[in-house]
Coordinates of C-alpha atoms and ligand atoms in Angstrom, one line a residue:
M26 CA -21.6 -29.5 -43.3
S27 CA -22.2 -27.5 -39.9
K28 CA -20.1 -24.0 -39.5
I29 CA -19.8 -25.2 -35.9
K30 CA -16.7 -27.4 -35.2
T31 CA -15.1 -29.7 -32.2
L32 CA -11.5 -28.6 -31.8
S33 CA -8.9 -30.8 -31.2
P34 CA -7.9 -31.8 -27.9
D35 CA -4.3 -30.2 -28.7
V36 CA -5.8 -26.4 -29.2
V37 CA -8.1 -27.3 -26.4
A38 CA -4.9 -28.0 -24.0
K39 CA -3.0 -25.1 -25.4
I40 CA -6.2 -22.6 -24.6
A41 CA -6.7 -23.6 -21.8
A42 CA -3.0 -23.5 -20.9
G43 CA -3.0 -20.0 -22.1
E44 CA -5.2 -19.0 -19.0
V45 CA -2.8 -20.2 -16.5
V46 CA 0.7 -19.4 -18.2
E47 CA 1.1 -16.2 -19.5
R48 CA 4.9 -15.9 -18.8
P49 CA 7.6 -17.5 -17.7
A50 CA 7.0 -16.3 -14.4
S51 CA 3.4 -17.8 -14.1
V52 CA 5.3 -21.3 -14.4
V53 CA 7.7 -20.3 -11.7
K54 CA 4.3 -18.9 -9.3
E55 CA 2.6 -22.3 -10.2
L56 CA 5.8 -24.7 -9.7
L57 CA 6.3 -22.8 -6.3
E58 CA 3.0 -22.8 -5.1
N59 CA 3.2 -26.7 -5.7
A60 CA 6.3 -27.0 -3.7
L61 CA 4.8 -25.2 -0.7
D62 CA 1.5 -27.4 -1.2
A63 CA 3.7 -30.4 -0.9
G64 CA 5.4 -29.2 2.3
S65 CA 8.6 -28.3 1.5
A66 CA 11.5 -26.6 3.7
S67 CA 13.2 -25.3 0.9
A68 CA 12.9 -24.4 -2.7
K69 CA 15.1 -23.7 -5.4
V70 CA 14.3 -21.8 -8.5
E71 CA 17.0 -22.0 -11.4
V72 CA 16.5 -20.2 -14.9
Q73 CA 18.2 -19.6 -18.0
G74 CA 17.2 -17.7 -20.6
A75 CA 15.2 -15.4 -18.3
G76 CA 12.8 -18.6 -18.4
R77 CA 12.6 -19.1 -22.0
K78 CA 15.1 -21.7 -22.0
L79 CA 14.6 -23.0 -18.6
I80 CA 13.1 -22.6 -15.5
R81 CA 13.9 -25.4 -12.6
V82 CA 12.0 -25.7 -9.3
T83 CA 13.8 -28.2 -7.1
D84 CA 12.0 -29.1 -3.6
D85 CA 12.5 -30.7 -0.5
G86 CA 8.4 -31.6 -0.3
E87 CA 6.6 -35.1 0.4
G88 CA 7.5 -36.0 -3.8
M89 CA 5.0 -38.2 -5.9
T90 CA 5.4 -42.0 -6.6
G91 CA 5.9 -42.2 -10.5
E92 CA 2.2 -43.3 -11.0
E93 CA 0.9 -40.2 -8.8
A94 CA 3.7 -37.9 -11.2
I95 CA 2.0 -39.2 -14.6
Q96 CA -1.7 -38.4 -13.0
A97 CA -0.4 -35.1 -11.6
L98 CA 0.1 -34.0 -15.1
Q99 CA -3.3 -35.0 -16.7
R100 CA -6.0 -31.9 -16.7
H101 CA -8.1 -31.4 -13.5
T102 CA -6.0 -33.7 -11.8
T103 CA -5.1 -33.1 -8.1
S104 CA -4.4 -34.0 -4.3
K105 CA -5.9 -31.0 -2.8
I106 CA -9.6 -31.0 -3.0
E107 CA -12.1 -33.4 -3.9
S108 CA -15.6 -31.5 -4.2
L109 CA -16.5 -27.9 -4.7
E110 CA -17.0 -27.3 -1.2
D111 CA -13.7 -28.1 -0.1
L112 CA -12.9 -24.7 -2.0
F113 CA -14.5 -23.0 1.1
S114 CA -12.1 -24.9 3.1
L115 CA -9.2 -24.8 1.5
R116 CA -5.5 -24.8 3.2
T117 CA -3.6 -25.3 0.1
F118 CA -2.4 -22.9 -2.6
G119 CA -3.4 -25.3 -5.7
F120 CA -6.6 -26.7 -6.1
R121 CA -7.6 -25.9 -10.1
G122 CA -5.7 -29.2 -10.8
E123 CA -4.2 -27.9 -14.3
A124 CA -1.2 -26.1 -13.6
L125 CA 1.1 -29.3 -14.4
A126 CA -1.1 -30.0 -17.4
S127 CA -1.3 -26.5 -18.8
I128 CA 2.9 -26.0 -18.5
A129 CA 3.5 -29.2 -20.2
A130 CA 1.0 -28.3 -23.0
V131 CA 3.5 -25.6 -23.8
S132 CA 6.7 -27.3 -23.2
R133 CA 9.3 -29.7 -22.6
L134 CA 8.8 -30.7 -19.3
K135 CA 10.8 -33.4 -17.3
I136 CA 9.5 -34.3 -13.3
T137 CA 11.8 -35.7 -10.9
T138 CA 10.5 -36.9 -7.7
R139 CA 10.8 -39.6 -5.0
K140 CA 8.4 -40.2 -2.4
E141 CA 9.0 -40.4 1.7
G142 CA 9.3 -44.1 1.7
K143 CA 10.2 -44.9 -1.8
L144 CA 14.3 -46.2 -2.2
S145 CA 13.9 -45.1 -5.7
G146 CA 12.4 -42.3 -7.5
T147 CA 10.6 -41.4 -11.0
E148 CA 11.7 -39.1 -14.0
V149 CA 8.7 -38.3 -16.4
R150 CA 9.0 -36.4 -19.6
V151 CA 6.5 -34.9 -21.3
E152 CA 6.7 -32.7 -25.0
G153 CA 4.0 -30.3 -25.8
G154 CA 1.7 -32.6 -24.0
T155 CA 2.6 -35.9 -24.4
L156 CA 4.2 -38.4 -22.4
S157 CA 7.4 -39.2 -24.0
D158 CA 9.4 -41.4 -21.4
T159 CA 8.8 -42.5 -17.6
T160 CA 12.1 -44.0 -16.0
E161 CA 12.8 -45.5 -12.3
M162 CA 16.3 -44.0 -10.9
G163 CA 17.5 -42.6 -8.1
C164 CA 17.0 -39.3 -6.6
P165 CA 16.9 -37.0 -3.8
L166 CA 13.5 -36.9 -1.7
G167 CA 11.1 -34.4 -3.0
T168 CA 10.5 -32.8 -6.6
S169 CA 12.1 -31.2 -9.1
V170 CA 10.2 -29.9 -11.9
E171 CA 12.3 -29.1 -15.0
V172 CA 10.1 -26.7 -17.7
R173 CA 12.7 -26.1 -21.2
D174 CA 11.6 -24.6 -24.5
L175 CA 8.7 -22.2 -23.3
F176 CA 5.7 -22.0 -25.8
F177 CA 8.2 -23.9 -28.4
N178 CA 5.1 -25.0 -30.1
V179 CA 2.7 -22.0 -29.6
P180 CA 5.0 -19.2 -31.5
A181 CA 2.1 -16.9 -31.4
R182 CA 2.6 -16.8 -27.1
L183 CA 6.8 -15.9 -27.9
K184 CA 5.8 -13.0 -29.8
F185 CA 4.1 -11.5 -25.9
L186 CA 7.1 -11.8 -24.2
K187 CA 9.0 -9.1 -23.3
S188 CA 12.5 -8.4 -22.9
Q189 CA 14.9 -10.4 -20.9
G190 CA 15.4 -8.1 -18.2
T191 CA 11.6 -7.6 -17.8
E192 CA 10.7 -11.2 -17.5
L193 CA 13.3 -11.7 -15.3
G194 CA 11.6 -9.1 -13.3
H195 CA 8.6 -10.8 -13.0
I196 CA 10.3 -13.6 -12.0
S197 CA 12.0 -12.2 -9.0
E198 CA 9.0 -10.2 -8.3
I199 CA 7.4 -13.5 -7.7
L200 CA 10.1 -14.6 -5.5
A201 CA 10.1 -12.1 -3.5
K202 CA 6.0 -12.7 -3.0
T203 CA 6.4 -15.9 -2.1
A204 CA 9.2 -15.6 0.1
L205 CA 7.1 -12.9 2.2
A206 CA 4.2 -14.6 2.6
N207 CA 5.8 -17.9 3.6
P208 CA 9.0 -16.9 6.3
Q209 CA 8.8 -20.9 7.2
A210 CA 10.5 -21.6 3.8
R211 CA 13.9 -21.0 2.3
F212 CA 14.2 -19.8 -1.3
Q213 CA 16.9 -19.1 -3.9
L214 CA 16.9 -18.0 -7.0
F215 CA 19.7 -18.4 -9.5
H216 CA 19.7 -16.8 -13.2
E217 CA 22.6 -18.7 -15.7
G218 CA 24.0 -20.0 -12.7
K219 CA 24.3 -16.7 -10.8
L220 CA 22.4 -16.4 -7.3
L221 CA 20.1 -13.2 -7.9
A222 CA 17.8 -13.5 -4.6
N223 CA 18.6 -15.4 -1.3
Y224 CA 15.6 -15.9 1.1
P225 CA 17.7 -17.9 3.9
L226 CA 15.3 -18.3 7.3
R227 CA 15.5 -15.4 9.3
Q228 CA 14.4 -15.1 13.1
D229 CA 13.3 -11.4 12.6
P230 CA 10.4 -11.1 10.2
S231 CA 11.4 -7.7 9.1
A232 CA 15.0 -9.1 7.9
R233 CA 12.9 -10.9 4.8
L234 CA 11.3 -7.6 3.8
V235 CA 14.7 -5.9 3.1
E236 CA 15.5 -9.0 1.2
A237 CA 12.3 -9.0 -0.7
L238 CA 11.8 -5.0 -1.1
G239 CA 15.4 -3.7 -1.2
E240 CA 17.5 -2.0 0.9
E241 CA 15.9 1.7 1.0
V242 CA 13.4 0.0 3.1
D243 CA 15.4 -0.8 6.2
G244 CA 14.1 1.2 9.2
K245 CA 11.6 2.5 7.4
I246 CA 8.9 0.0 7.6
F247 CA 7.0 -1.0 10.5
P248 CA 4.7 -3.7 12.0
F249 CA 1.2 -3.8 12.3
R250 CA -1.7 -6.2 13.1
L251 CA -5.4 -6.0 13.8
Q252 CA -7.9 -8.8 14.7
Q253 CA -11.5 -8.8 14.2
G254 CA -13.0 -11.8 15.3
E255 CA -11.5 -14.5 12.5
L256 CA -10.5 -11.8 10.4
R257 CA -6.8 -10.6 10.5
A258 CA -5.0 -7.8 8.8
E259 CA -1.2 -7.7 9.3
G260 CA 1.9 -6.9 7.9
F261 CA 4.7 -3.9 7.7
A262 CA 4.0 -0.2 6.4
G263 CA 6.3 2.1 5.3
E264 CA 6.6 5.6 7.0
P265 CA 5.4 8.3 4.8
G266 CA 8.3 9.6 3.4
L267 CA 9.1 6.3 1.6
N268 CA 6.7 6.4 -1.0
R269 CA 7.0 5.8 -4.6
P270 CA 5.4 6.5 -8.2
N271 CA 3.2 3.5 -8.5
S272 CA 1.7 0.6 -6.5
R273 CA 4.7 -2.0 -7.0
G274 CA 6.0 -1.2 -3.6
I275 CA 2.8 -2.6 -2.4
Y276 CA 2.0 -6.3 -1.8
L277 CA -1.1 -7.9 -1.1
F278 CA -1.8 -11.2 0.3
V279 CA -5.0 -12.9 1.0
N280 CA -4.6 -16.3 3.0
R281 CA -0.9 -16.0 2.2
R282 CA -1.9 -15.9 -1.5
P283 CA -0.5 -12.9 -3.9
V284 CA -3.3 -10.9 -5.3
R285 CA -4.1 -8.2 -7.3
D286 CA -7.1 -6.3 -5.4
R287 CA -8.2 -3.1 -5.8
L288 CA -10.1 -3.2 -2.8
L289 CA -7.1 -3.8 -0.7
T290 CA -4.8 -1.5 -2.7
H291 CA -7.6 1.3 -2.1
A292 CA -7.6 0.7 1.4
T293 CA -4.1 0.7 2.1
L294 CA -4.1 4.3 0.2
E295 CA -7.2 5.6 2.6
G296 CA -5.0 4.3 5.3
Y297 CA -2.4 7.0 4.2
R298 CA -4.7 9.4 3.0
N299 CA -3.1 13.2 3.7
V300 CA -0.1 11.4 5.2
I301 CA 1.6 11.0 1.5
P302 CA 1.1 13.2 -1.7
K303 CA -2.2 12.1 -3.6
D304 CA 0.0 11.2 -6.7
R305 CA 2.3 8.7 -4.7
Y306 CA 2.1 5.2 -3.3
P307 CA 3.7 4.0 0.0
V308 CA 5.1 0.7 0.4
A309 CA 3.5 -1.8 2.2
V310 CA 3.1 -5.8 2.7
L311 CA -0.2 -6.6 3.7
L312 CA -1.1 -10.3 4.9
V313 CA -5.2 -10.6 5.4
E314 CA -6.4 -13.9 6.9
V315 CA -10.2 -14.4 6.1
P316 CA -11.2 -17.8 7.5
P317 CA -12.0 -19.9 3.9
P318 CA -15.8 -20.0 4.0
D319 CA -15.7 -16.1 3.8
V320 CA -13.5 -15.7 0.2
D321 CA -13.5 -17.0 -2.9
V322 CA -10.6 -18.0 -4.4
N323 CA -11.8 -19.4 -7.5
V324 CA -12.2 -16.3 -10.0
H325 CA -8.9 -16.4 -11.8
P326 CA -7.3 -18.9 -13.7
G327 CA -4.3 -17.4 -12.4
K328 CA -5.6 -17.6 -9.1
W329 CA -4.2 -13.7 -8.7
E330 CA -8.2 -12.4 -7.3
V331 CA -10.2 -13.1 -4.7
K332 CA -13.7 -12.4 -3.6
F333 CA -14.6 -11.6 0.1
A334 CA -18.3 -12.6 1.7
N335 CA -17.7 -9.4 3.5
S336 CA -15.6 -7.2 1.5
E337 CA -16.8 -3.7 3.3
T338 CA -15.6 -5.4 6.9
V339 CA -12.3 -6.1 5.3
H340 CA -11.9 -2.5 4.0
R341 CA -12.5 -0.8 7.6
L342 CA -10.4 -3.1 8.9
V343 CA -7.3 -2.7 7.0
I344 CA -7.7 1.1 6.5
Q345 CA -7.9 1.0 10.7
A346 CA -4.8 -1.3 10.6
V347 CA -2.3 0.7 8.6
R348 CA -4.2 4.0 10.0
G349 CA -3.1 2.9 13.3
M350 CA 0.0 1.9 13.0
L351 CA 0.6 5.7 11.0
E352 CA -1.0 6.9 14.5
E353 CA 1.8 5.4 16.6
T354 CA 4.2 7.0 14.0
P355 CA 6.8 4.5 15.4
W356 CA 9.5 6.7 13.6
L357 CA 9.3 9.1 15.9
K358 CA 9.2 6.9 18.6
I359 CA 12.2 5.2 17.9
K360 CA 14.0 8.1 17.1
G361 CA 13.0 9.0 20.3
I362 CA 11.6 12.6 20.3
P363 CA 11.1 13.6 23.8
Q364 CA 7.5 13.8 25.4
F365 CA 5.7 12.7 22.6
E366 CA 3.4 10.5 24.3
E367 CA 3.2 13.2 27.3
I368 CA 2.2 15.9 25.0
R369 CA -0.1 13.6 23.0
E370 CA -2.2 12.7 25.9
R371 CA -2.9 16.5 26.9
P372 CA -5.9 17.9 25.1
T373 CA -5.4 19.9 22.7
A374 CA -6.4 23.3 21.7
Y375 CA -8.3 22.5 18.9
L376 CA -10.5 19.4 19.2
P377 CA -13.6 20.7 20.8
Q378 CA -13.5 18.4 23.9
G379 CA -15.7 15.6 24.5
K380 CA -17.2 15.4 21.0
P381 CA -16.0 12.8 18.3
I382 CA -12.6 13.6 16.2
S383 CA -14.4 12.8 13.3
L384 CA -12.5 11.5 10.3
P385 CA -12.5 12.8 6.6
L386 CA -16.0 12.8 5.3
S387 CA -15.6 9.3 3.4
W388 CA -14.3 7.1 6.2
P389 CA -16.8 4.9 7.6
A390 CA -18.3 6.0 11.2
S391 CA -16.9 3.1 12.7
L392 CA -13.0 4.2 12.4
R393 CA -14.0 7.4 14.4
V394 CA -12.0 8.0 17.4
E395 CA -13.1 9.5 20.4
S396 CA -10.5 12.4 21.7
K397 CA -8.8 11.7 24.9
G398 CA -8.7 14.7 27.2
E399 CA -11.4 15.5 29.8
S400 CA -11.1 18.8 30.9
Q401 CA -11.7 22.0 29.8
E402 CA -8.2 23.1 29.1
T403 CA -7.2 24.9 26.0
G404 CA -4.5 26.8 27.2
R405 CA -1.0 25.9 26.3
G406 CA 1.4 25.4 29.3
P407 CA 5.0 25.6 29.1
V408 CA 6.6 22.2 27.3
S409 CA 9.0 20.6 29.3
G410 CA 12.8 20.2 28.4
I411 CA 12.4 22.0 25.1
T412 CA 14.2 25.5 24.4
F413 CA 13.8 27.4 21.3
L414 CA 17.1 28.2 20.3
G415 CA 16.3 30.1 16.9
Q416 CA 15.3 30.1 13.3
V417 CA 18.1 29.2 10.6
Q418 CA 17.1 31.2 7.1
E419 CA 14.0 32.2 8.4
T420 CA 12.6 28.9 7.6
Y421 CA 13.6 26.3 9.9
L422 CA 13.5 26.5 13.7
V423 CA 15.9 25.0 16.1
F424 CA 15.3 23.7 19.7
A425 CA 17.1 21.5 22.1
S426 CA 15.7 19.1 24.3
P427 CA 17.6 16.5 26.2
E428 CA 16.9 14.2 23.6
G429 CA 19.0 16.0 20.7
L430 CA 18.9 19.0 18.5
L431 CA 15.2 19.6 16.5
L432 CA 15.0 21.0 13.2
L433 CA 11.1 22.4 12.3
D434 CA 10.3 23.4 8.7
Q435 CA 8.2 25.7 9.9
H436 CA 5.8 26.1 6.9
A437 CA 5.5 22.2 6.6
A438 CA 4.8 21.8 10.3
H439 CA 2.0 24.4 10.4
E440 CA 0.5 23.2 7.0
R441 CA -0.1 19.8 9.1
V442 CA -1.2 21.9 11.9
L443 CA -3.7 24.0 10.1
L444 CA -4.9 20.7 7.8
E445 CA -5.9 18.9 11.3
K446 CA -8.1 22.2 12.0
L447 CA -9.5 22.8 9.2
S448 CA -10.7 18.9 8.8
N449 CA -11.6 19.2 12.7
D450 CA -13.9 22.4 12.0
L451 CA -15.5 21.6 8.6
F452 CA -16.7 18.1 10.4
H453 CA -18.2 20.3 13.4
G454 CA -20.2 22.6 11.6
G455 CA -18.0 24.4 9.3
I456 CA -14.9 26.2 9.2
P457 CA -14.8 29.5 11.2
K458 CA -15.4 32.9 8.4
Q459 CA -15.2 35.6 8.6
P460 CA -17.9 38.2 7.1
L461 CA -16.2 41.1 4.8
L462 CA -17.3 44.2 5.7
L463 CA -17.5 45.4 1.8
P464 CA -18.3 42.3 -0.4
E465 CA -16.4 41.5 -3.2
V466 CA -17.0 40.4 -6.4
I467 CA -15.9 37.4 -8.8
E468 CA -16.1 37.0 -12.4
L469 CA -16.1 33.4 -13.5
P470 CA -16.2 31.7 -17.1
S471 CA -20.0 30.4 -17.2
N472 CA -19.0 26.9 -17.3
E473 CA -17.4 27.5 -13.8
S474 CA -20.4 29.6 -12.5
R475 CA -22.4 26.8 -13.4
I476 CA -20.8 24.0 -11.5
L477 CA -20.0 26.6 -8.8
E478 CA -24.0 27.2 -8.2
E479 CA -24.4 23.6 -7.2
H480 CA -21.9 23.9 -5.1
L481 CA -22.6 27.0 -2.9
G482 CA -23.4 25.0 0.3
D483 CA -20.2 23.0 0.5
L484 CA -18.1 26.4 -0.4
A485 CA -20.3 27.6 2.7
R486 CA -19.0 24.9 5.1
M487 CA -15.5 26.0 3.8
G488 CA -15.9 29.3 5.2
F489 CA -16.9 31.2 1.2
D490 CA -20.7 32.6 1.2
L491 CA -21.1 33.2 -1.7
E492 CA -24.6 34.6 -3.3
R493 CA -25.2 35.1 -7.1
G494 CA -24.5 38.5 -8.4
G495 CA -24.8 38.8 -12.7
I496 CA -24.8 35.7 -14.9
R497 CA -21.4 35.0 -14.4
S498 CA -20.5 37.3 -11.4
F499 CA -20.8 36.2 -7.5
W500 CA -20.5 38.2 -4.5
V501 CA -18.4 37.4 -1.9
K502 CA -20.0 37.5 1.4
S503 CA -17.5 36.1 3.7
V504 CA -13.9 34.2 3.8
P505 CA -12.4 31.2 6.1
Q506 CA -11.0 33.2 9.1
I507 CA -7.8 31.7 8.5
L508 CA -7.2 33.2 5.0
A509 CA -8.5 36.6 6.3
D510 CA -5.4 38.5 5.9
R511 CA -4.0 36.6 3.0
D512 CA -5.2 36.7 -0.4
P513 CA -8.2 34.6 0.3
L514 CA -10.2 35.2 -3.4
E515 CA -6.9 33.3 -5.1
T516 CA -8.0 30.8 -2.8
L517 CA -11.4 31.1 -3.5
R518 CA -10.8 30.7 -7.7
E519 CA -8.3 28.1 -7.4
T520 CA -10.8 26.2 -5.1
I521 CA -13.5 26.7 -8.0
K522 CA -10.9 25.6 -10.8
E523 CA -10.2 22.4 -8.5
I524 CA -14.3 21.7 -7.8
Y525 CA -14.9 22.4 -11.7
S526 CA -12.0 19.6 -12.6
W527 CA -14.5 17.1 -11.1
G528 CA -17.0 17.7 -13.5
K529 CA -20.9 18.1 -13.0
E530 CA -21.4 15.1 -10.8
G531 CA -18.3 16.4 -8.7
Q532 CA -17.6 14.3 -5.7
L533 CA -16.9 17.2 -3.5
Q534 CA -17.6 14.6 -0.3
N535 CA -14.2 12.5 -1.1
S536 CA -12.4 15.5 -2.3
Y537 CA -13.0 17.9 0.7
D538 CA -9.5 16.7 1.0
S539 CA -7.7 18.0 -2.0
L540 CA -9.4 21.7 -0.8
L541 CA -8.5 21.7 2.8
K542 CA -5.0 21.0 1.9
M543 CA -5.1 23.7 -0.2
M544 CA -6.4 26.4 2.1
A545 CA -4.0 24.8 4.6
C546 CA -1.0 25.4 2.2
H547 CA -2.3 29.3 1.6
A548 CA -2.6 29.7 5.1
A549 CA 0.5 28.3 6.3
I550 CA 3.7 30.4 7.8
Q551 CA 5.7 30.8 4.8
A552 CA 9.3 30.0 4.7
H553 CA 11.6 33.3 4.9
R554 CA 9.2 34.3 7.4
P555 CA 11.0 35.7 11.0
M556 CA 9.4 34.0 14.1
E557 CA 8.9 35.0 18.1
K558 CA 9.8 32.4 20.4
E559 CA 6.4 32.1 21.7
E560 CA 5.4 31.3 18.2
A561 CA 8.1 29.0 17.4
R562 CA 7.4 27.1 20.8
A563 CA 3.4 27.3 20.2
L564 CA 4.0 25.5 16.6
W565 CA 6.1 23.2 18.0
E566 CA 3.3 22.0 20.5
D567 CA 0.7 22.1 18.4
L568 CA 2.8 20.3 15.9
Q569 CA 2.9 17.0 18.9
N570 CA -0.8 17.6 19.2
C571 CA -1.6 16.5 15.5
R572 CA -2.6 13.2 14.6
F573 CA 0.0 12.9 12.1
P574 CA 2.9 15.5 13.4
S575 CA 5.8 13.9 11.3
H576 CA 4.9 14.5 7.6
C577 CA 3.2 17.5 6.1
P578 CA 0.0 17.0 3.9
H579 CA 2.0 16.5 0.9
G580 CA 4.4 14.1 2.9
R581 CA 7.7 16.0 3.5
P582 CA 9.1 15.6 6.8
T583 CA 7.8 18.5 9.4
Q584 CA 10.9 17.7 11.7
L585 CA 14.2 16.4 11.5
R586 CA 16.4 15.1 14.7
L587 CA 19.7 14.4 15.7
S588 CA 19.8 12.2 19.0
P589 CA 22.7 12.8 21.2
F590 CA 24.2 9.5 20.0
E591 CA 24.4 11.3 16.6
L592 CA 26.0 14.3 17.5
E593 CA 28.8 12.3 19.4
K594 CA 29.3 10.1 16.5
M595 CA 29.8 13.3 14.5
F596 CA 32.0 15.2 16.7
G597 CA 34.2 11.9 17.5
R598 CA 33.5 11.4 20.8
R599 CA 32.5 7.8 20.0
Ligands
ADP611 P1 -3.0 -28.4 -8.2 O1 -2.2 -27.5 -7.5 O2 -4.0 -27.5 -9.0 O3 -3.6 -29.1 -7.3 P2 -1.2 -29.5 -10.2 O4 -1.1 -29.2 -11.7 O5 -0.2 -27.7 -10.0 O6 -2.5 -28.8 -9.6 O7 -0.5 -30.3 -9.5 C1 -1.2 -31.5 -9.4 C2 -1.1 -32.1 -8.5 O8 0.4 -32.9 -8.4 C3 -1.2 -31.9 -7.1 O9 -2.5 -31.7 -6.3 C4 -0.2 -32.1 -6.0 O10 -0.5 -33.8 -5.6 C5 1.0 -33.0 -7.3 N1 2.1 -32.1 -7.2 C6 2.8 -31.3 -8.0 N2 3.8 -31.1 -7.8 C7 4.2 -31.3 -6.5 C8 5.7 -31.3 -5.8 N3 6.2 -30.1 -6.1 N4 5.5 -32.0 -4.8 C9 4.5 -33.2 -4.6 N5 3.7 -33.1 -5.3 C10 3.4 -32.1 -6.5
MG612 MG1 -0.4 -26.6 -8.1

């Protein structure tokens, strides 16, 4: 007898179901997609036992005839595609024709449906994949799919389900994603009869953002949209201060399909590079529209992944879109920082005029922007309407302006200014150096000195000229100018440690950033240091000339403002 056996249809069905139905939330996802594909304007999701006991999705879509409902339950039956080519002109969420069959194989399922134009509807019951009953009956237009006792016949699967709270969390998450990408429809989620999430129709798309992402994003998330040919990246991205410890606040969609995609996540993070801390993640909703022929949606049974024909272009467009929104710094504009535009338009003291301002090394060249100014003026003119009032705790600078009271954190503000100056210098030949009259010696552990040897050129661009002295020692012949009166050797030691931590193939190209940040932090005016009027005003102005004036490289705000309105309110004048 052969050791190779044909699996029974029942086992085959359950194995296949495993790919699509991982947990209750996967059922909700598939049923909502079907509801939307049926043209529904509203869908209600009811669950019990966090979806283990019951999931019912009721829609007001086109419905099915009794015959269609029975067919729909078979594996590989779909009304959405006919041939493989159709996959590349797809306008529906479904196409695999296996969701209903899969769900039916591992639950007790009931479809109640009535098609437009029909007087009566149909109820179809299936248990563990076997059709048990079909009845004709009166019912509302649309479809209701009821899934009871999920995984009752695959106990092994039940073991993998998490706590009720976790499973319910996944379901809410699916609702949020579906609602975000489908503003034309209404959604409701009930658990044990209690309304858990409500997505009514809204005029203003950002209202749904608060419903999906929570109150804390209110007023802190801003729209962006960038189109290139038929490719479009749009959505909403949070201000840098709105950041989280994980990437769960990043919602990605391709042609309204929720996806998990490293390329898009990476591009979103790139957009925020240097604006939020390295280990934090922004909040963002990104909807990418790609012509269907340019994206393959059939790479994952749960339809969570896609493949782009031209991923490089998509990547670039997303970075540009997010970055564009951040550069507009709408949160500053909304709060009305005075002459913001005006100051930004002036040539900056730091940018060599007429040359392109480079973005950090790993950015594609096409993202580079031209500097705006034309004149050779580099001096500072007076900033109209701003008066420096003084310093609080030798840390915060206070300004009066027609637009209210402004506070600057002197260290954070200077850090931002220096970081932008340093990156600019780095990409225009290197950071200005100061030769040491008497070279200093640093001793390093042998492993560090070996790695260092390979990066002497990079360090030279950073302003540190080093020459090997002994086996483990180096002569330091010059240091970055901005660190000259600080403790440059300490910064150098930290820099070497950081380079060492990247290992032998050190990705220095991508990591100048962290070195520059470190240097900016070391060189910036510290807190608790007195500042004179001229210095304070210059810092204010330099900050306004930055590309990202609102936050320091670690994501802290550089400035706060109280508008006249807020002041009046606080003093009870309003
Ligand atoms: P797919 O969505 O990939 O086509 P499904 O197994 O999810 O596969 O559904 C099979 C078919 O059943 C669909 O193509 C559709 O014609 C029909 N169908 C499923 N759900 C609904 C619904 N809520 N309203 C109307 N038709 C539906
Ligand atoms: Mg489907």
